[in-house]
mmCIF file of C-alpha atoms in Angstrom:
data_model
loop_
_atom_site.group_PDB
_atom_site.id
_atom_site.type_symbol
_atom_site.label_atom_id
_atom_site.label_comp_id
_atom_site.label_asym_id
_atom_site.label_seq_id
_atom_site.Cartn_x
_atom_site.Cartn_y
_atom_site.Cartn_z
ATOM 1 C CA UNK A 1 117.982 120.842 79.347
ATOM 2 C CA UNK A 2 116.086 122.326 82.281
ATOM 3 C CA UNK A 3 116.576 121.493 85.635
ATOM 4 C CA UNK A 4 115.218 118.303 86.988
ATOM 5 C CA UNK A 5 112.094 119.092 89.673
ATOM 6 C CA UNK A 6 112.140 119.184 93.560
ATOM 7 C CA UNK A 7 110.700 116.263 94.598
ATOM 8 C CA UNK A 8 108.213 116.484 97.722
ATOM 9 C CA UNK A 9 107.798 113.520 100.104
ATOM 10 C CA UNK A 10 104.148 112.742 102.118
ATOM 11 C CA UNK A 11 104.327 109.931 104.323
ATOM 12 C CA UNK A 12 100.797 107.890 104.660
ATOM 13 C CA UNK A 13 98.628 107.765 107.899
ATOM 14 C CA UNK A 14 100.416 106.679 111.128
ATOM 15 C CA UNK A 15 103.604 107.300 109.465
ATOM 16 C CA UNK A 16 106.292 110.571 109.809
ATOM 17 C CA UNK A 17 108.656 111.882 107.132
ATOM 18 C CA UNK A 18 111.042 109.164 108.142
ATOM 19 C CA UNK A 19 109.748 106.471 106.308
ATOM 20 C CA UNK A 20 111.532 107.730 103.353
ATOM 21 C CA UNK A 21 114.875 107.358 105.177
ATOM 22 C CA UNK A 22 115.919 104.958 102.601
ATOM 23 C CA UNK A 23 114.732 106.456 98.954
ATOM 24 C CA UNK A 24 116.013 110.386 100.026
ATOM 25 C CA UNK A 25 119.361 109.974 100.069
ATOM 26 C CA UNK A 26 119.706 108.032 97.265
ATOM 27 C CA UNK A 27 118.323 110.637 95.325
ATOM 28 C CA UNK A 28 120.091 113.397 97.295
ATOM 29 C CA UNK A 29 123.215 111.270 96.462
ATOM 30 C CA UNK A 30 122.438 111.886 92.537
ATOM 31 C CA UNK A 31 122.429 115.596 93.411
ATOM 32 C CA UNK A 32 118.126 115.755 93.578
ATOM 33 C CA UNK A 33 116.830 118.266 95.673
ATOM 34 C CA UNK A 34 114.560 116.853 98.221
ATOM 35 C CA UNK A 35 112.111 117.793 100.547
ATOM 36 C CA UNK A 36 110.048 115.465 103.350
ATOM 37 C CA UNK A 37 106.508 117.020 104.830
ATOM 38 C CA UNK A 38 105.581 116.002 108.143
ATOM 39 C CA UNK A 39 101.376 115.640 108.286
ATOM 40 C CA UNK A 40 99.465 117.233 110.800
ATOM 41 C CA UNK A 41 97.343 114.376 111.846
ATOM 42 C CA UNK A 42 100.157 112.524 112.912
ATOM 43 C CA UNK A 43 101.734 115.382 114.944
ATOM 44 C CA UNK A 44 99.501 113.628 117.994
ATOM 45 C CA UNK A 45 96.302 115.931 117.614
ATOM 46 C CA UNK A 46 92.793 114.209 116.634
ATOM 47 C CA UNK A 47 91.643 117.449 114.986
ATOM 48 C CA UNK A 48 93.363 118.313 111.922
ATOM 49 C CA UNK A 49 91.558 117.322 109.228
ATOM 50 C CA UNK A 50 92.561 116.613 105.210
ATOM 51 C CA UNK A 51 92.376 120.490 104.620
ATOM 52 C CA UNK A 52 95.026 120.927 107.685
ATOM 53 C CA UNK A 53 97.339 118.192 105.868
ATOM 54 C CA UNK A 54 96.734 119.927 102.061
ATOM 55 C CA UNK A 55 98.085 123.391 103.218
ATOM 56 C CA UNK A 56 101.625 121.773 104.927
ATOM 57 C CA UNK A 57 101.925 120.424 101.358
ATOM 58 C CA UNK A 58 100.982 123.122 100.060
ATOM 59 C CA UNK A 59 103.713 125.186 102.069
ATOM 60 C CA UNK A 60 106.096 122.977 101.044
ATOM 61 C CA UNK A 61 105.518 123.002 97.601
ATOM 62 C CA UNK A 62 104.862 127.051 97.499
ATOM 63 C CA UNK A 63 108.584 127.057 98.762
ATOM 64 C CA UNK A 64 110.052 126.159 96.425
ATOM 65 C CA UNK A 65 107.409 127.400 93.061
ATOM 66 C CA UNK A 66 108.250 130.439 94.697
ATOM 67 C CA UNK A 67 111.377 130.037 93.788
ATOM 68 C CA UNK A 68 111.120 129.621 90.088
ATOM 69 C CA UNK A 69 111.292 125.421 90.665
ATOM 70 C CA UNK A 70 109.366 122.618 88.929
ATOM 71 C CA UNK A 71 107.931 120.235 91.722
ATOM 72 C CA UNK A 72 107.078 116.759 91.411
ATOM 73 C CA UNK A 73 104.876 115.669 94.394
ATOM 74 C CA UNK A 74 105.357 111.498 96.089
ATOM 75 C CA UNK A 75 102.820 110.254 97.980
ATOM 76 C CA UNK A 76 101.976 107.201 99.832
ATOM 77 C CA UNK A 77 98.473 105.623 100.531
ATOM 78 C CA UNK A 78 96.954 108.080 102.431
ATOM 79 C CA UNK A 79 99.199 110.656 101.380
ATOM 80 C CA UNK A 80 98.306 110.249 98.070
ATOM 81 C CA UNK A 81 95.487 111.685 98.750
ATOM 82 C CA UNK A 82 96.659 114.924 100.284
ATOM 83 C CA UNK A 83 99.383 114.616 97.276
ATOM 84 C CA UNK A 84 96.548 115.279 94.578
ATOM 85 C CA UNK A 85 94.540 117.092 96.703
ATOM 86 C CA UNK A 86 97.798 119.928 97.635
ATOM 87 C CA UNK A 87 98.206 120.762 93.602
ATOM 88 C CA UNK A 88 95.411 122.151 93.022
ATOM 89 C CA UNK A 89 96.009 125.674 91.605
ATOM 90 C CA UNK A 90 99.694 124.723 91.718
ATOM 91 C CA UNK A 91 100.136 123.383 87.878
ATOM 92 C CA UNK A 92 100.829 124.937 84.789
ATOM 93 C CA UNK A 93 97.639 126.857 83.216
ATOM 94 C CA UNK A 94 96.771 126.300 80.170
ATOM 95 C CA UNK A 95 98.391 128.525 77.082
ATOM 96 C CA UNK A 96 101.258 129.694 80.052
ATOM 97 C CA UNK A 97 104.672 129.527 78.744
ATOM 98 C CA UNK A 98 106.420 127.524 81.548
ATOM 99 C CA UNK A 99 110.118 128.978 79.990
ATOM 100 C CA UNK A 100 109.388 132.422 80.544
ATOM 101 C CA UNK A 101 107.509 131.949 84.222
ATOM 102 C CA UNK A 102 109.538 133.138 87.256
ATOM 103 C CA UNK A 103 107.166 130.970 89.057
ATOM 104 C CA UNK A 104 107.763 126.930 88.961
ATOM 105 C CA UNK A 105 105.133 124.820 88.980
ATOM 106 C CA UNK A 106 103.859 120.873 90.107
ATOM 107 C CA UNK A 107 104.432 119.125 87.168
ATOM 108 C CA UNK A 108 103.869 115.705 87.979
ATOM 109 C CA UNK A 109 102.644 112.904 90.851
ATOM 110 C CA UNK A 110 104.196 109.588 92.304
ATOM 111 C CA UNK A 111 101.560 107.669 93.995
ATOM 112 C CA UNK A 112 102.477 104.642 96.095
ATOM 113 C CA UNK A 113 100.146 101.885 97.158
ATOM 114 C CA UNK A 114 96.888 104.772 97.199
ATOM 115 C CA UNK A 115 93.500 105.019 95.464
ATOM 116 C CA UNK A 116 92.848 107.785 92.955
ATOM 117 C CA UNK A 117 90.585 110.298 94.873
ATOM 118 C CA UNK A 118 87.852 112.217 93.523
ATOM 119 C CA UNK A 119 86.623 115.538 93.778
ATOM 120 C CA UNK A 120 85.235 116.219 96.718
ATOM 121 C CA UNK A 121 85.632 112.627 98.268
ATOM 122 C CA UNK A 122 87.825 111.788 101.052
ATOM 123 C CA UNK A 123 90.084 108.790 101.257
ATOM 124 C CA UNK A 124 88.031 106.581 103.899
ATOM 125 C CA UNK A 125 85.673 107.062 101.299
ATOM 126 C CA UNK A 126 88.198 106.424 97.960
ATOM 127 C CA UNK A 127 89.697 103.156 99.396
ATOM 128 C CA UNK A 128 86.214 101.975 101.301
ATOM 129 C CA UNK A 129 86.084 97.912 100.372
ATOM 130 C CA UNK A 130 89.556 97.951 99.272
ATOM 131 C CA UNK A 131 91.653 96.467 102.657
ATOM 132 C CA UNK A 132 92.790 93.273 102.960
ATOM 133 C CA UNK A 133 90.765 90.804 105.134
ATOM 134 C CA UNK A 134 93.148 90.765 107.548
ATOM 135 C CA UNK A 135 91.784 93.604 109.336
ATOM 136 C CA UNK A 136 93.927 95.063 112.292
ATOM 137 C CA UNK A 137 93.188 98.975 111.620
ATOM 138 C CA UNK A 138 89.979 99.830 113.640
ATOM 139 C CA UNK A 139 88.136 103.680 113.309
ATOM 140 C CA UNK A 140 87.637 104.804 116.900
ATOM 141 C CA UNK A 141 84.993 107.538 116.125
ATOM 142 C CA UNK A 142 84.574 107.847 120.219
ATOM 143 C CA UNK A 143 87.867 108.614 120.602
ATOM 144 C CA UNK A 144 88.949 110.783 117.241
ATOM 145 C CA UNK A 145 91.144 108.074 116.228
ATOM 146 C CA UNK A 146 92.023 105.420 113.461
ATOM 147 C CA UNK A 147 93.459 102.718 115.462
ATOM 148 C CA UNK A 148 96.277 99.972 114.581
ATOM 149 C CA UNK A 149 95.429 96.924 116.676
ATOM 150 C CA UNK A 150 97.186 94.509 114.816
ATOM 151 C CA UNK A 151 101.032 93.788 114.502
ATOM 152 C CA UNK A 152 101.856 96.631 112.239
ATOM 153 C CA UNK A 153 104.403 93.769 110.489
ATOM 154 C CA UNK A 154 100.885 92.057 109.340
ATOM 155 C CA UNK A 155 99.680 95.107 107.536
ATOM 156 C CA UNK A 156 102.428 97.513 106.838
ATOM 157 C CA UNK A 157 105.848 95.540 106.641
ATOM 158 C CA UNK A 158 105.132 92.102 106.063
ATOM 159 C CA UNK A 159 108.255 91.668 103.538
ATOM 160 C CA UNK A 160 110.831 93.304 106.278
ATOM 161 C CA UNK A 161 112.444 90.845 109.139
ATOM 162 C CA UNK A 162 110.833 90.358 112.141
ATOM 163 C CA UNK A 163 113.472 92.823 113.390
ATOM 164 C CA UNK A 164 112.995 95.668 111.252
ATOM 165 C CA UNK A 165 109.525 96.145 110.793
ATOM 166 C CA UNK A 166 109.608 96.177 115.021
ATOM 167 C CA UNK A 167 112.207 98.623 114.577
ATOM 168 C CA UNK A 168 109.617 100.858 111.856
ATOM 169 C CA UNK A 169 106.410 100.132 113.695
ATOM 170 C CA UNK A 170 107.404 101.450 117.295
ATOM 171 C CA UNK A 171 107.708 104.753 114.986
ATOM 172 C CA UNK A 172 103.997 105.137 114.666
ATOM 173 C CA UNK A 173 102.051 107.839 115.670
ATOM 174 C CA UNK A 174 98.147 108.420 116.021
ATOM 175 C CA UNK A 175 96.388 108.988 113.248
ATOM 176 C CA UNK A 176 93.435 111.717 113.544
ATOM 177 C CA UNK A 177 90.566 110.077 111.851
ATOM 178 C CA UNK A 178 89.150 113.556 111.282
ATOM 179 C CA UNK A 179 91.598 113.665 108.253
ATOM 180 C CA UNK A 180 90.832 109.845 106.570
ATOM 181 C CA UNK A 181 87.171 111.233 106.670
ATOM 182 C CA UNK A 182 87.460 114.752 104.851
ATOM 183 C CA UNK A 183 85.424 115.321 101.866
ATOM 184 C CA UNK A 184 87.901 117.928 100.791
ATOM 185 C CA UNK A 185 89.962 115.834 97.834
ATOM 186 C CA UNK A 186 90.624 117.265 94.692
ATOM 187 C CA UNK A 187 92.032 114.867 91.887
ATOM 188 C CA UNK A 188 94.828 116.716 90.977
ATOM 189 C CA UNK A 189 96.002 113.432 89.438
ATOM 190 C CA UNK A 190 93.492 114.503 86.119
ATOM 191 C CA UNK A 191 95.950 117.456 85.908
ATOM 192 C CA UNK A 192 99.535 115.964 85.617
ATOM 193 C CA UNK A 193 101.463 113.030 84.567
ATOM 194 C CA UNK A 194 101.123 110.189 86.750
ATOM 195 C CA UNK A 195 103.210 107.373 87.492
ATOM 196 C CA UNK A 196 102.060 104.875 90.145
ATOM 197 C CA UNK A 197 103.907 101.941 92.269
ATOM 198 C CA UNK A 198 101.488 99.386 92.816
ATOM 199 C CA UNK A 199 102.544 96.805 95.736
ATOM 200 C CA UNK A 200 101.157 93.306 94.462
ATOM 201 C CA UNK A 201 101.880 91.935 98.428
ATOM 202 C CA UNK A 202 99.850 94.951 99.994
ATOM 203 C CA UNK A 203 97.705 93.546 103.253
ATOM 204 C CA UNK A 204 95.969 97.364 104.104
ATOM 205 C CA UNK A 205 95.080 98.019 100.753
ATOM 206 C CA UNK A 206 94.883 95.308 98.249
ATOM 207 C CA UNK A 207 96.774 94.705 94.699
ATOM 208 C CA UNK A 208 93.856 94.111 93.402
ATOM 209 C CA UNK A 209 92.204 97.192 94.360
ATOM 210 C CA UNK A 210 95.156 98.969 93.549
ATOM 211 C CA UNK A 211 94.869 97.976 89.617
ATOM 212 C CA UNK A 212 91.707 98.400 89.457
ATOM 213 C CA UNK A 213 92.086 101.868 90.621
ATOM 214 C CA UNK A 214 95.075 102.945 88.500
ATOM 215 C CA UNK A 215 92.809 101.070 85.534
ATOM 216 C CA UNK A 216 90.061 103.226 86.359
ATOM 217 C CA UNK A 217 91.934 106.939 86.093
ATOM 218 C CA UNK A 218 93.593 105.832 82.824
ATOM 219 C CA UNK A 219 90.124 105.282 81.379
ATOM 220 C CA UNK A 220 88.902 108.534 82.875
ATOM 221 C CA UNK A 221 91.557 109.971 80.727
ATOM 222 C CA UNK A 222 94.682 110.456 83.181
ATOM 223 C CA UNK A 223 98.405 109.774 81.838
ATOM 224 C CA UNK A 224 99.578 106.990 84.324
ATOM 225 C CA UNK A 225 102.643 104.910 83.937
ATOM 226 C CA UNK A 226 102.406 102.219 86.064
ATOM 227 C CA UNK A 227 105.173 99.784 88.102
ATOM 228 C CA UNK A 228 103.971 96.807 89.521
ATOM 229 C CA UNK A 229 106.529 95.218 92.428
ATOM 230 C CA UNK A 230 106.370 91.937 94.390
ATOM 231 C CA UNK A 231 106.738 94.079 97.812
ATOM 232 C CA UNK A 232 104.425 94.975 100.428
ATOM 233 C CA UNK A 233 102.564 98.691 101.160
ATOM 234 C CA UNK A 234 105.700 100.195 102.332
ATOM 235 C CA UNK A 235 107.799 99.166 99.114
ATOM 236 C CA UNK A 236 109.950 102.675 99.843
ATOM 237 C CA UNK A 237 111.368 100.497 103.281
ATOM 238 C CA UNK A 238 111.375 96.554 101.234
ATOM 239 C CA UNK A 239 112.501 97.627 97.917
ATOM 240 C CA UNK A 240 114.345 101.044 98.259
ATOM 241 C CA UNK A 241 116.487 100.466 95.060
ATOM 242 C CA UNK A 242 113.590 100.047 92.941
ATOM 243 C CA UNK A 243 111.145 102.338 94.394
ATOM 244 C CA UNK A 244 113.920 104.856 93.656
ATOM 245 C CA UNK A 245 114.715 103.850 90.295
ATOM 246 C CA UNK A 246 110.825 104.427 89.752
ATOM 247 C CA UNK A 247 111.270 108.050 90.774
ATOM 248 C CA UNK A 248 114.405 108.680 88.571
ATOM 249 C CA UNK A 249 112.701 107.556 85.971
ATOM 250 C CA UNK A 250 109.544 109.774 86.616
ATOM 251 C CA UNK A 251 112.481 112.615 87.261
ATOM 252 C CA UNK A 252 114.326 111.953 83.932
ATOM 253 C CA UNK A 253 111.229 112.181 82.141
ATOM 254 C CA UNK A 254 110.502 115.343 82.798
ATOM 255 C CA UNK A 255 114.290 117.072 82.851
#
């Protein structure tokens, strides 16, 4: 049997690489090498753009293909985006025996609560009608910035306590807008197995949008197996357990 893949983590917009604070180390526990990217655009600059964010993935990944391992590639709402985007020229080509490769390879995505960008697209433009009407995230193009101006419970957390989602949404960082505007996607998801967690209580990006987007690539011919939860966008924070059950499964798969 070979060796299960390295999985890579991208946190969405606003967000850092501690948002998976609860789904890594259950997997770590089960022996799962992991690995968490922190984005550029939330490092507190409003110039890196969706390129800038591919190649830290890209990095990341690299790192360990390099090293002769598989990688599967999670990514949340924005960074779903970069996710699909980051594999390009990083899968298996076509007729390449993957047994006798020093190299590893991305062999598979986990989206989370995202659209399915295209080609050339960026994700302002991939999730444009799709947020919920209760606003609260305002693009400053004056200032550089995408802007949360509402309780961050009331669009990111709204299944966590009171408590809690305080606790997760004094972590926020700026976001540089410059990177939600990028026409630089690639949809890497056409190129790999897919399996996406759809969040049926999501108030930034809407259930409905998100089966109608999943609905969309499978007609378009992409393999997507799809989870649908009762949580809200950050489902990695509300329902850890599941969310990494989800990615075990994805991992087991492809072991």
């Amino acid at each position: 049997m070979p060796s299960p893949p390295t999985l890579v983590f991208i946190h969405g917009a606003w967000h850092t690489e501690e948002c998976w604070a609860k789904v890594i180390p259950r997997l770590e526990a089960q022996n799962y090498r992991c690995t968490a990217v922190r984005l550029d655009s939330t490092r507190g600059s409003n110039t890196p753009t969706l390129v800038d964010d591919i190649a830290v993935v890209q990095a990341a990944i690299k790192e360990h293909t390099s090293q002769g391992r598989n990688v599967l590639v999670v990514g949340h709402s924005y960074g779903g985006a970069v996710a699909s985007s980051a594999i390009q020229g990083l899968t298996k080509p076509a007729g390449e025996n993957a047994e006798t490769s020093d190299t590893g390879y991305v062999v598979g995505l986990i989206l989370i609560a995202t659209g399915f960008i295209q080609t050339g697209s960026s994700f302002g433009a991939t999730i444009d009608g799709s947020t919920h009407e209760v606003g609260g995230v305002r693009l400053d193009f004056e200032s550089g910035w995408a802007v949360v101006d509402d309780d961050p419970r009331n669009i990111f957390y709204n299944d966590l306590s009171v408590e809690e989602a305080a606790e997760w949404g004094a972590k926020l960082q700026k976001q540089s807008l410059a990177a939600l505007a990028d026409a630089h996607g690639y949809a890497g998801w056409k190129d790999v197995p897919v399996w996406y967690l759809a969040a049926k209580q999501d108030h930034i990006i809407t259930y409905e949008y998100q089966r109608r987007s999943y609905q969309a690539a499978i007609e378009e011919g992409a393999n997507v197996k799809v989870l649908e939860l009762d949580g809200s966008h950050s489902l990695f924070l509300s329902l850890p357990i599941e969310t990494t059950n989800f990615i075990q499964e994805a991992i087991l798969s492809l072991s």
